[in-house]
Amino acid sequence: MGCVQSFRDLCDREKNTNVRISLPAVCFVWQIAMIILFGVFIRYNEESSPFWIEHRKANNISSDIENDFYFRYPSFQDVHVMIFVGFGFLMTFLKRYSFGGVGFNFLIAAFGLQWALLMQGWFHSLDYSDGKIKIGVENLINADFCVAGCLIAYGAVLGKVSPVQLMVLTLFGITLFAVEEYIILNLIHARDAGGSMVIHTFGGYYGLSISWMLYRPNLSQSNRLQGSVYHSDVFAMIGTLFLWMFWPSFNSAITDHGDGQHRAAINTYLALASTVLTTVAISSLFQKHGKLDMVHIQNSTLAGGVAVGTAAEFMLMPYGSLIVGFCCGIISTLGYIYITPFMEKHLKIQDTCGIHNLHAMPGVIGGVVGAITAAAASEAVYGHEGLINTFDFEDAFKNMTPTRQGGHQAAGLCVAICFGVGGGIIVGCILRLPIWGDPADDNCFDDEPYWELPDDEESIPPVLQYNNHMRNKDVVESNFSMDQSDSRPRV
Amino acid sequence: MGCVQSFRDLCDREKNTNVRISLPAVCFVWQIAMIILFGVFIRYNEESSPFWIEHRKANNISSDIENDFYFRYPSFQDVHVMIFVGFGFLMTFLKRYSFGGVGFNFLIAAFGLQWALLMQGWFHSLDYSDGKIKIGVENLINADFCVAGCLIAYGAVLGKVSPVQLMVLTLFGITLFAVEEYIILNLIHARDAGGSMVIHTFGGYYGLSISWMLYRPNLSQSNRLQGSVYHSDVFAMIGTLFLWMFWPSFNSAITDHGDGQHRAAINTYLALASTVLTTVAISSLFQKHGKLDMVHIQNSTLAGGVAVGTAAEFMLMPYGSLIVGFCCGIISTLGYIYITPFMEKHLKIQDTCGIHNLHAMPGVIGGVVGAITAAAASEAVYGHEGLINTFDFEDAFKNMTPTRQGGHQAAGLCVAICFGVGGGIIVGCILRLPIWGDPADDNCFDDEPYWELPDDEESIPPVLQYNNHMRNKDVVESNFSMDQSDSRPRV
Amino acid sequence: MGCVQSFRDLCDREKNTNVRISLPAVCFVWQIAMIILFGVFIRYNEESSPFWIEHRKANNISSDIENDFYFRYPSFQDVHVMIFVGFGFLMTFLKRYSFGGVGFNFLIAAFGLQWALLMQGWFHSLDYSDGKIKIGVENLINADFCVAGCLIAYGAVLGKVSPVQLMVLTLFGITLFAVEEYIILNLIHARDAGGSMVIHTFGGYYGLSISWMLYRPNLSQSNRLQGSVYHSDVFAMIGTLFLWMFWPSFNSAITDHGDGQHRAAINTYLALASTVLTTVAISSLFQKHGKLDMVHIQNSTLAGGVAVGTAAEFMLMPYGSLIVGFCCGIISTLGYIYITPFMEKHLKIQDTCGIHNLHAMPGVIGGVVGAITAAAASEAVYGHEGLINTFDFEDAFKNMTPTRQGGHQAAGLCVAICFGVGGGIIVGCILRLPIWGDPADDNCFDDEPYWELPDDEESIPPVLQYNNHMRNKDVVESNFSMDQSDSRPRV
């Protein structure tokens, strides 16, 4: 800990948030790299190439509707909405960081999905006959999933990092994700349709570890901007609702055709409904006068979707889904009330969006629920073919049994945690280098360093405005004349 | 009326909006009840259980794409968006009740859909061989539909009730809905794909009757908050547009596979387009200087979708859809201009969102249009098989004729109205009991009693702020010190 | 030019924005005309009529899932969202024109799609056996596409025209679109799945030409309202993101079943991802301190979707899509920085939303990319059947070769530009007639002339408010008493 602290101090110098060289440089270089790598490696797969017609006839596929596009495209679009509108708007809740919330989310998701197509492609979709990655709609969904892990991590450091740091966080995050996913799904042969372990546990601990490395001891003194205003909370509800509504698509997007997708959607739908009620109950019970807290409604209502991710395709049973949602609503809301302040005070982890309560904890619960459900599977419940099909007991894993599968699930969960924590610490070290243009404590949770802001005096409370004007008048008189286009007073 | 009034007076006591015990209690008890009932009754159906593979082979179903999931899931997700974002954001238009609009909508929908799965399951999906309800994606859609009835009712009492009252309203609403639906669809054998009668007529009159029972004679004196601000109107347009766009999915979600879904979508698309034009026309014609009123654009543009609900799957013909939309745009907008003020003044019905104009009246029109269209059906227009298939003239109803079907449709409409009015009066009586924590007249349309609000002085006009500060200073000085965390001045 | 100027002067008289007669009249007359024309011409097609069952059996179609509804409905709904929420909310960015942005978009889209069904129906879906237009889900998509052209044009004149002018713009726009589309797709036999030429190039130049004809030389003096506020920029991001996310559905909605739809979605997904990075890079590089500009993020990030429209269904290859997106992000952002101010200053084209950078230029690029990709096609890449299928080398075009197809594509692009510029000039002349109720320069970018506005003092900066009050007190004292319901001060 002492060594970590001294490394922190080493890196804590005067902050310069000017990213005029570094941000364009990173964007250009990486995008050009993507073009080259796509040129070398990425091709259409059988179902998205014009040879589909001949392939169809040769394989006696009766109709174009059998193209995987029609099985998965509606789910893909729902997932896509979750990534860009769901995560993006959920992060607009801060009063003066809505541009950064939705805008940087957009930027890193757009970069991340390209890199994810490559990384996941090398592990999962490489055609060894010609050394090319063959992509179709399922790859697009997986790329969006992969990006989700990094967007979760962004939630922990929201408002405290520069866009360049976010690009770095994403580059490493996607890379770690793809490796971790390969180990968990292919080597360990754990099942994780909705990504409780692979996406949420990994993404959560990855973000928390980075936030720990980037701890800002004096941040609480400048937390004037670390809160919402009335309308920013309504904007955040857009994110919440699109995440909530489309979570059944998230958990069912890459499960088996037919009953797999069907069951995963039902289980997720039920778990989420249950979570809403217990979130409201705990939120009301623990506030004075029984008033509800928007932070809980915006976040904890989603915990059930996370926790049901692994087991959604199993025979969790409808009441099982309700129970999972029931518990997660309670745990996640209590997390916001007790654990987040505790972590900030005692563990030096500042978690802006509370991803520990929304992703990390529910993700771990999801992994455990998945292991138990898998271990309890039997032919009586699944049928002979159903069991093989659901757990993919084929080829090298022909002799797998449900109990052993349960153990493998638990092993997968451990791998996800290790990758999250370990990767986060390493990437956090890199992000502490004083070259990334991150904001000073005073500029945290403020769009001002990275965005041209419109002139709207009224969105700052009049009392504050007066104070600001006074302070500015004395201190940074010259600053005003320089920056007249931007009449918003700054602190 | 005298008796009703005296009952009202009896219940009008000092208001205590603290729901810290009652709300968590209701949420916990009901959610636990749901878990138990789901445990006893709810199972996956053939298409969502792992036995699907064997079922498919046994029934010579050539492909997984024949699973009902792929026929209905995209429509389900659209309906889901309508329920949570559509209804939710449509109710954010009030300047200080956006949290309540979208938040309580979220709460009661999440509870309602669980109870609806059970209630509708007992009536429609009970497998008598083992006494279990077997659910699939169609049940999820129907549960969302069922919830819609209660959300419509919420529109009438928006801002005037406590969350506990809303939970009660929903519990009884879902119950009544399921019974009414069973009578109309199964016993009377009326067809109602888009729920003009079953959902909108019932929901509309249910809400209006409750609002009548909960009449607040002095409410108009405190209506400072019963209006919108610029940005809350834009938020409400999110709700409007998602309802408008996805209404074709709503009306086609549970119609017959193939041409049924196809035709219902086309008819709804056309009716809604037509409604927009007449709504704009009437709105402009009846305002001074021809200015448009956002209330009309937000609500009346949707009336055509309601009114075409029953007949959408019939051969209404494209021009028929346009005519229905044309009339409903006019009637609904005139309703906002003349009928809503009339009802408030003379009938003691305070209808916050104007659900009479958006759901009740168009719902009745929809029932009538459905009856006429059904009565006019013939083999020349539908074909022999098409007629049987569209109207489900099978089994016990093998000898049904279109003219008789028209009569049955009309009977269904009457049942919906009776259940709505009767149920609403009874539930309204229950909700008048002085135990539910509903707000005083002064606290209506205000999020303050039930939500922790962020500090944002600027969302109250400066002039008002000054007055409030002055008033507060004199009157509730002590209150301030108690509640320092919430610096928003209250009236 | 002199003649154009004198025509402009001729029309520049005292402005009266009262549309109380004209707007309702136009809406009613046109909607009634639609009903009559639909009654005469429009019927359900085979797949949406009850004869589908018999048709299915007669044609050995094994399942209802083969109904075109299931191939296209999810894409249709995505396109529908783009038209109403995407375009609508993208235009809410102005601080006091959000109602007009989203509301008039709603009005003209709802009218336009009806007229588009007729115009496109006459050209493409007329059943010569009975003289009726037979519609199905593909017609609905095409109608939405057709409307998109007019909504693009609206972007150029946003805030400067009356709703009646917009209805006229739409009537002529749809008519021109249908003719132009018929020439390009059917006579010239160009392919244009995503409408780079047919929709974006045409719509862009149509709007720019109209804006040129409606040039307001003194507008810059009153541009107090031609900007955004913080929350209106966040609203606009809703539009941006829904356009961005659903663009793969836009470009794949009417391509061939199977690999065509699949490939178009992948290409668009990739092009858009690439555009985001270069947009961010250029935006940061050209602003002082490297700050990002919301205008670029809201608009230029979409340019890649436009530019890949024509070639999306071809074998553009994944890296090709990235390259197209890469270039468009740069060009479009530079357009906002240099070309839009240049056009306003030197070419007398005031382009409120910058459609030249978002639609016109990328549309032309898309046409060129399409021509090149088509000319480079070969059987080696597409396969024999694939080539015929992708480019529709059948019937009259059996002897077409890829190189000739490339020429035809280029010819199509020229037709689109000609129709856009020519049609825009003519329609612009019509719109200069002093009968349409367009706003005076002082009332531009203001919802006040056409909308009843809620009382919210706080959405005008306090400083401005004071000035306004003072000015109003002296000058338009009488105006206040007349309009008490609307307490918002006006300039």
mmCIF file of N, CA and C in Angstrom, chain A residues 18 20 24 31 38-39 43-44 47-53 57 63-64 67 70 73 77 80-81 84-85 89 96-99 114 137 140 144 231 447-448 450-452 454 456 458 483 485, chain C residues 66 71 78 228 230-231 233 238 244-246 248-249 257-259 261-263 267 269-270 273-274 277 281 285 287-292 294 315 317 319 322-323 326 381-383 385 389 458:
data_model
loop_
_atom_site.group_PDB
_atom_site.id
_atom_site.type_symbol
_atom_site.label_atom_id
_atom_site.label_comp_id
_atom_site.label_asym_id
_atom_site.label_seq_id
_atom_site.Cartn_x
_atom_site.Cartn_y
_atom_site.Cartn_z
ATOM 1 N N ASN A 18 -5.417 19.865 -21.693
ATOM 2 C CA ASN A 18 -5.442 20.082 -23.128
ATOM 3 C C ASN A 18 -5.108 18.781 -23.865
ATOM 4 N N ARG A 20 -5.526 18.424 -27.204
ATOM 5 C CA ARG A 20 -5.621 18.761 -28.620
ATOM 6 C C ARG A 20 -4.668 17.953 -29.490
ATOM 7 N N PRO A 24 -6.625 13.548 -30.808
ATOM 8 C CA PRO A 24 -6.647 13.251 -32.242
ATOM 9 C C PRO A 24 -5.596 12.221 -32.637
ATOM 10 N N GLN A 31 -7.424 4.204 -35.380
ATOM 11 C CA GLN A 31 -8.373 3.905 -36.438
ATOM 12 C C GLN A 31 -7.662 3.401 -37.677
ATOM 13 N N PHE A 38 -8.166 -4.918 -40.121
ATOM 14 C CA PHE A 38 -9.383 -5.442 -40.764
ATOM 15 C C PHE A 38 -9.078 -5.883 -42.189
ATOM 16 N N GLY A 39 -8.238 -5.095 -42.876
ATOM 17 C CA GLY A 39 -7.877 -5.459 -44.241
ATOM 18 C C GLY A 39 -7.181 -6.803 -44.290
ATOM 19 N N ARG A 43 -13.159 -10.862 -42.824
ATOM 20 C CA ARG A 43 -13.983 -11.139 -43.998
ATOM 21 C C ARG A 43 -15.403 -11.485 -43.557
ATOM 22 N N TYR A 44 -16.330 -11.494 -44.516
ATOM 23 C CA TYR A 44 -17.705 -11.907 -44.214
ATOM 24 C C TYR A 44 -17.770 -13.409 -44.016
ATOM 25 N N GLU A 47 -22.789 -16.705 -44.041
ATOM 26 C CA GLU A 47 -24.172 -16.221 -44.079
ATOM 27 C C GLU A 47 -24.288 -14.754 -44.474
ATOM 28 N N SER A 48 -23.169 -14.059 -44.528
ATOM 29 C CA SER A 48 -23.236 -12.652 -44.936
ATOM 30 C C SER A 48 -22.493 -12.413 -46.249
ATOM 31 N N SER A 49 -22.034 -13.473 -46.892
ATOM 32 C CA SER A 49 -21.367 -13.312 -48.181
ATOM 33 C C SER A 49 -22.331 -13.720 -49.299
ATOM 34 N N PRO A 50 -22.063 -13.272 -50.511
ATOM 35 C CA PRO A 50 -22.974 -13.600 -51.623
ATOM 36 C C PRO A 50 -22.990 -15.091 -51.950
ATOM 37 N N PHE A 51 -22.078 -15.853 -51.374
ATOM 38 C CA PHE A 51 -22.099 -17.309 -51.603
ATOM 39 C C PHE A 51 -23.172 -17.999 -50.763
ATOM 40 N N TRP A 52 -23.875 -17.232 -49.940
ATOM 41 C CA TRP A 52 -24.959 -17.776 -49.120
ATOM 42 C C TRP A 52 -25.967 -18.550 -49.968
ATOM 43 N N ILE A 53 -26.324 -18.018 -51.136
ATOM 44 C CA ILE A 53 -27.327 -18.698 -51.970
ATOM 45 C C ILE A 53 -26.870 -20.107 -52.308
ATOM 46 N N LYS A 57 -28.394 -23.765 -50.911
ATOM 47 C CA LYS A 57 -28.836 -24.881 -51.745
ATOM 48 C C LYS A 57 -28.037 -26.139 -51.453
ATOM 49 N N SER A 63 -34.914 -22.018 -46.646
ATOM 50 C CA SER A 63 -35.359 -20.639 -46.791
ATOM 51 C C SER A 63 -34.312 -19.656 -46.282
ATOM 52 N N ASP A 64 -34.348 -18.450 -46.826
ATOM 53 C CA ASP A 64 -33.463 -17.376 -46.350
ATOM 54 C C ASP A 64 -33.688 -17.066 -44.876
ATOM 55 N N ASN A 67 -31.196 -17.952 -42.212
ATOM 56 C CA ASN A 67 -29.961 -17.187 -42.018
ATOM 57 C C ASN A 67 -29.939 -16.667 -40.584
ATOM 58 N N TYR A 70 -31.771 -13.511 -39.057
ATOM 59 C CA TYR A 70 -33.163 -13.399 -38.606
ATOM 60 C C TYR A 70 -33.366 -13.956 -37.202
ATOM 61 N N TYR A 73 -30.797 -10.680 -35.275
ATOM 62 C CA TYR A 73 -30.713 -9.249 -35.523
ATOM 63 C C TYR A 73 -31.583 -8.405 -34.585
ATOM 64 N N GLN A 77 -29.983 -5.474 -32.174
ATOM 65 C CA GLN A 77 -30.335 -4.054 -32.121
ATOM 66 C C GLN A 77 -30.693 -3.625 -30.705
ATOM 67 N N HIS A 80 -27.483 -3.211 -28.919
ATOM 68 C CA HIS A 80 -26.859 -1.988 -29.437
ATOM 69 C C HIS A 80 -27.446 -0.756 -28.738
ATOM 70 N N VAL A 81 -28.749 -0.740 -28.567
ATOM 71 C CA VAL A 81 -29.398 0.377 -27.871
ATOM 72 C C VAL A 81 -28.931 0.436 -26.421
ATOM 73 N N PHE A 84 -25.323 2.043 -26.324
ATOM 74 C CA PHE A 84 -25.142 3.456 -26.653
ATOM 75 C C PHE A 84 -26.127 4.371 -25.928
ATOM 76 N N VAL A 85 -27.401 4.011 -25.916
ATOM 77 C CA VAL A 85 -28.373 4.846 -25.202
ATOM 78 C C VAL A 85 -28.452 4.434 -23.731
ATOM 79 N N PHE A 89 -26.917 7.202 -21.518
ATOM 80 C CA PHE A 89 -27.799 8.103 -20.775
ATOM 81 C C PHE A 89 -27.799 7.818 -19.282
ATOM 82 N N ARG A 96 -23.283 18.607 -14.463
ATOM 83 C CA ARG A 96 -22.464 19.255 -15.492
ATOM 84 C C ARG A 96 -21.538 18.265 -16.171
ATOM 85 N N TYR A 97 -21.922 16.996 -16.255
ATOM 86 C CA TYR A 97 -21.070 16.047 -16.969
ATOM 87 C C TYR A 97 -21.881 15.185 -17.918
ATOM 88 N N SER A 98 -23.017 15.707 -18.346
ATOM 89 C CA SER A 98 -23.862 14.928 -19.256
ATOM 90 C C SER A 98 -23.215 14.751 -20.622
ATOM 91 N N PHE A 99 -22.531 15.789 -21.108
ATOM 92 C CA PHE A 99 -21.848 15.651 -22.406
ATOM 93 C C PHE A 99 -20.807 14.544 -22.322
ATOM 94 N N GLN A 114 -14.640 -2.196 -32.606
ATOM 95 C CA GLN A 114 -13.750 -2.611 -33.693
ATOM 96 C C GLN A 114 -12.635 -3.514 -33.165
ATOM 97 N N VAL A 137 -23.585 -11.632 -37.761
ATOM 98 C CA VAL A 137 -24.293 -10.835 -36.764
ATOM 99 C C VAL A 137 -23.919 -11.246 -35.335
ATOM 100 N N LEU A 140 -21.073 -9.300 -34.141
ATOM 101 C CA LEU A 140 -21.415 -7.922 -33.773
ATOM 102 C C LEU A 140 -21.966 -7.884 -32.347
ATOM 103 N N ASP A 144 -20.335 -5.966 -29.081
ATOM 104 C CA ASP A 144 -21.073 -5.065 -28.189
ATOM 105 C C ASP A 144 -20.956 -5.528 -26.737
ATOM 106 N N HIS A 231 -33.521 17.722 -14.050
ATOM 107 C CA HIS A 231 -33.644 17.188 -15.408
ATOM 108 C C HIS A 231 -32.557 16.187 -15.760
ATOM 109 N N ASP A 447 -17.841 19.182 -17.497
ATOM 110 C CA ASP A 447 -17.591 19.061 -18.928
ATOM 111 C C ASP A 447 -16.644 20.122 -19.449
ATOM 112 N N GLU A 448 -16.425 21.143 -18.662
ATOM 113 C CA GLU A 448 -15.719 22.306 -19.153
ATOM 114 C C GLU A 448 -14.334 21.999 -19.736
ATOM 115 N N TYR A 450 -13.199 19.504 -21.416
ATOM 116 C CA TYR A 450 -13.120 18.726 -22.658
ATOM 117 C C TYR A 450 -14.186 19.087 -23.690
ATOM 118 N N TRP A 451 -15.091 19.988 -23.344
ATOM 119 C CA TRP A 451 -16.196 20.288 -24.255
ATOM 120 C C TRP A 451 -16.400 21.779 -24.398
ATOM 121 N N GLU A 452 -16.680 22.210 -25.616
ATOM 122 C CA GLU A 452 -17.176 23.560 -25.836
ATOM 123 C C GLU A 452 -18.593 23.596 -25.271
ATOM 124 N N PRO A 454 -22.276 25.426 -24.360
ATOM 125 C CA PRO A 454 -23.138 26.544 -24.769
ATOM 126 C C PRO A 454 -23.277 27.540 -23.614
ATOM 127 N N ASP A 456 -25.285 28.933 -21.157
ATOM 128 C CA ASP A 456 -26.574 28.988 -20.471
ATOM 129 C C ASP A 456 -26.390 29.220 -18.996
ATOM 130 N N GLU A 458 -28.441 29.927 -16.865
ATOM 131 C CA GLU A 458 -29.484 29.490 -15.948
ATOM 132 C C GLU A 458 -29.270 28.096 -15.418
ATOM 133 N N ASP A 483 -11.492 34.063 -23.276
ATOM 134 C CA ASP A 483 -12.430 32.996 -23.616
ATOM 135 C C ASP A 483 -13.852 33.529 -23.747
ATOM 136 N N SER A 485 -16.078 33.574 -25.876
ATOM 137 C CA SER A 485 -17.142 32.784 -26.502
ATOM 138 C C SER A 485 -17.839 31.907 -25.474
ATOM 139 N N GLU C 66 -42.409 -17.357 -43.411
ATOM 140 C CA GLU C 66 -41.916 -16.916 -44.715
ATOM 141 C C GLU C 66 -42.593 -15.636 -45.199
ATOM 142 N N PHE C 71 -39.378 -10.989 -42.257
ATOM 143 C CA PHE C 71 -38.066 -10.593 -42.772
ATOM 144 C C PHE C 71 -37.795 -9.108 -42.516
ATOM 145 N N ASP C 78 -37.138 -0.113 -36.705
ATOM 146 C CA ASP C 78 -35.930 0.669 -36.461
ATOM 147 C C ASP C 78 -35.928 1.926 -37.335
ATOM 148 N N SER C 228 -27.569 26.493 -28.735
ATOM 149 C CA SER C 228 -28.153 25.492 -27.868
ATOM 150 C C SER C 228 -28.004 25.910 -26.417
ATOM 151 N N TYR C 230 -27.443 23.738 -22.515
ATOM 152 C CA TYR C 230 -26.861 22.462 -22.097
ATOM 153 C C TYR C 230 -27.826 21.297 -22.308
ATOM 154 N N HIS C 231 -29.057 21.435 -21.803
ATOM 155 C CA HIS C 231 -29.973 20.301 -21.887
ATOM 156 C C HIS C 231 -30.519 20.070 -23.287
ATOM 157 N N ASP C 233 -28.796 20.271 -25.910
ATOM 158 C CA ASP C 233 -27.768 19.456 -26.559
ATOM 159 C C ASP C 233 -27.872 17.988 -26.144
ATOM 160 N N ILE C 238 -30.111 12.250 -28.042
ATOM 161 C CA ILE C 238 -31.073 11.153 -28.198
ATOM 162 C C ILE C 238 -31.292 10.889 -29.684
ATOM 163 N N TRP C 244 -27.789 6.754 -35.178
ATOM 164 C CA TRP C 244 -26.529 6.017 -35.299
ATOM 165 C C TRP C 244 -26.750 4.516 -35.103
ATOM 166 N N MET C 245 -27.500 4.161 -34.051
ATOM 167 C CA MET C 245 -27.675 2.741 -33.725
ATOM 168 C C MET C 245 -28.493 2.002 -34.767
ATOM 169 N N PHE C 246 -29.522 2.675 -35.290
ATOM 170 C CA PHE C 246 -30.433 1.974 -36.194
ATOM 171 C C PHE C 246 -30.074 2.139 -37.664
ATOM 172 N N PRO C 248 -27.736 0.691 -39.348
ATOM 173 C CA PRO C 248 -27.605 -0.620 -40.011
ATOM 174 C C PRO C 248 -28.957 -1.165 -40.477
ATOM 175 N N SER C 249 -30.013 -0.908 -39.721
ATOM 176 C CA SER C 249 -31.334 -1.341 -40.158
ATOM 177 C C SER C 249 -31.807 -0.524 -41.352
ATOM 178 N N HIS C 257 -33.301 -10.540 -49.143
ATOM 179 C CA HIS C 257 -33.366 -11.457 -47.998
ATOM 180 C C HIS C 257 -32.043 -12.221 -47.891
ATOM 181 N N GLY C 258 -31.697 -12.573 -46.665
ATOM 182 C CA GLY C 258 -30.520 -13.420 -46.459
ATOM 183 C C GLY C 258 -29.231 -12.620 -46.390
ATOM 184 N N ASP C 259 -28.277 -13.004 -47.247
ATOM 185 C CA ASP C 259 -26.964 -12.375 -47.138
ATOM 186 C C ASP C 259 -26.994 -10.878 -47.424
ATOM 187 N N GLN C 261 -29.262 -8.509 -46.578
ATOM 188 C CA GLN C 261 -29.552 -7.765 -45.355
ATOM 189 C C GLN C 261 -28.401 -7.893 -44.351
ATOM 190 N N HIS C 262 -27.910 -9.120 -44.259
ATOM 191 C CA HIS C 262 -26.843 -9.421 -43.296
ATOM 192 C C HIS C 262 -25.613 -8.543 -43.572
ATOM 193 N N ARG C 263 -25.177 -8.515 -44.824
ATOM 194 C CA ARG C 263 -23.966 -7.789 -45.184
ATOM 195 C C ARG C 263 -24.146 -6.289 -45.054
ATOM 196 N N ASN C 267 -21.696 -3.851 -42.808
ATOM 197 C CA ASN C 267 -20.939 -2.735 -43.389
ATOM 198 C C ASN C 267 -21.299 -1.406 -42.734
ATOM 199 N N TYR C 269 -22.626 -0.879 -39.745
ATOM 200 C CA TYR C 269 -22.128 -0.902 -38.358
ATOM 201 C C TYR C 269 -20.670 -0.488 -38.305
ATOM 202 N N LEU C 270 -19.866 -1.006 -39.220
ATOM 203 C CA LEU C 270 -18.434 -0.714 -39.204
ATOM 204 C C LEU C 270 -18.141 0.713 -39.646
ATOM 205 N N ALA C 273 -18.856 3.153 -36.875
ATOM 206 C CA ALA C 273 -17.896 3.102 -35.770
ATOM 207 C C ALA C 273 -16.648 3.903 -36.122
ATOM 208 N N SER C 274 -16.198 3.731 -37.335
ATOM 209 C CA SER C 274 -14.996 4.421 -37.794
ATOM 210 C C SER C 274 -15.212 5.935 -37.817
ATOM 211 N N LEU C 277 -14.628 7.985 -34.527
ATOM 212 C CA LEU C 277 -13.255 8.297 -34.110
ATOM 213 C C LEU C 277 -12.666 9.471 -34.872
ATOM 214 N N ALA C 281 -11.556 13.170 -33.519
ATOM 215 C CA ALA C 281 -10.190 13.640 -33.763
ATOM 216 C C ALA C 281 -10.200 15.032 -34.379
ATOM 217 N N LEU C 285 -9.014 18.579 -32.774
ATOM 218 C CA LEU C 285 -7.836 19.180 -33.394
ATOM 219 C C LEU C 285 -8.076 20.625 -33.810
ATOM 220 N N GLN C 287 -10.373 22.845 -32.482
ATOM 221 C CA GLN C 287 -10.907 23.765 -31.492
ATOM 222 C C GLN C 287 -9.784 24.194 -30.568
ATOM 223 N N LYS C 288 -9.925 25.376 -30.015
ATOM 224 C CA LYS C 288 -8.897 25.797 -29.080
ATOM 225 C C LYS C 288 -8.935 24.909 -27.848
ATOM 226 N N HIS C 289 -7.824 24.614 -27.287
ATOM 227 C CA HIS C 289 -7.652 23.714 -26.149
ATOM 228 C C HIS C 289 -8.080 22.286 -26.433
ATOM 229 N N GLY C 290 -8.343 21.955 -27.671
ATOM 230 C CA GLY C 290 -8.724 20.584 -27.986
ATOM 231 C C GLY C 290 -10.075 20.167 -27.465
ATOM 232 N N LYS C 291 -10.931 21.145 -27.195
ATOM 233 C CA LYS C 291 -12.263 20.782 -26.685
ATOM 234 C C LYS C 291 -13.159 20.290 -27.809
ATOM 235 N N LEU C 292 -14.018 19.337 -27.476
ATOM 236 C CA LEU C 292 -14.929 18.781 -28.468
ATOM 237 C C LEU C 292 -16.139 19.698 -28.639
ATOM 238 N N MET C 294 -20.090 19.843 -29.558
ATOM 239 C CA MET C 294 -21.275 18.982 -29.607
ATOM 240 C C MET C 294 -21.903 18.935 -31.000
ATOM 241 N N MET C 315 -20.033 -6.064 -52.017
ATOM 242 C CA MET C 315 -18.878 -6.617 -51.303
ATOM 243 C C MET C 315 -17.884 -5.480 -51.049
ATOM 244 N N MET C 317 -16.439 -4.976 -48.404
ATOM 245 C CA MET C 317 -15.472 -5.560 -47.457
ATOM 246 C C MET C 317 -15.451 -4.744 -46.150
ATOM 247 N N TYR C 319 -13.004 -3.772 -44.233
ATOM 248 C CA TYR C 319 -12.046 -2.657 -44.180
ATOM 249 C C TYR C 319 -12.478 -1.523 -45.092
ATOM 250 N N LEU C 322 -14.734 0.615 -43.140
ATOM 251 C CA LEU C 322 -13.979 1.448 -42.195
ATOM 252 C C LEU C 322 -13.352 2.647 -42.906
ATOM 253 N N ILE C 323 -12.839 2.408 -44.099
ATOM 254 C CA ILE C 323 -12.187 3.506 -44.841
ATOM 255 C C ILE C 323 -13.218 4.580 -45.192
ATOM 256 N N PHE C 326 -13.998 6.463 -42.126
ATOM 257 C CA PHE C 326 -12.828 7.268 -41.768
ATOM 258 C C PHE C 326 -12.829 8.604 -42.518
ATOM 259 N N VAL C 381 -15.541 -12.727 -56.715
ATOM 260 C CA VAL C 381 -15.856 -12.220 -55.390
ATOM 261 C C VAL C 381 -17.292 -12.546 -54.989
ATOM 262 N N TYR C 382 -18.217 -12.494 -55.947
ATOM 263 C CA TYR C 382 -19.629 -12.659 -55.629
ATOM 264 C C TYR C 382 -20.155 -14.063 -55.915
ATOM 265 N N GLY C 383 -19.429 -14.821 -56.719
ATOM 266 C CA GLY C 383 -19.994 -16.062 -57.219
ATOM 267 C C GLY C 383 -20.949 -15.757 -58.358
ATOM 268 N N GLU C 385 -24.122 -16.898 -59.120
ATOM 269 C CA GLU C 385 -25.476 -16.555 -58.691
ATOM 270 C C GLU C 385 -25.492 -15.318 -57.817
ATOM 271 N N ASN C 389 -27.711 -11.994 -58.353
ATOM 272 C CA ASN C 389 -28.660 -11.710 -57.279
ATOM 273 C C ASN C 389 -28.417 -10.335 -56.660
ATOM 274 N N GLU C 458 -37.328 30.465 -15.969
ATOM 275 C CA GLU C 458 -35.956 30.089 -15.684
ATOM 276 C C GLU C 458 -35.212 29.584 -16.900
#
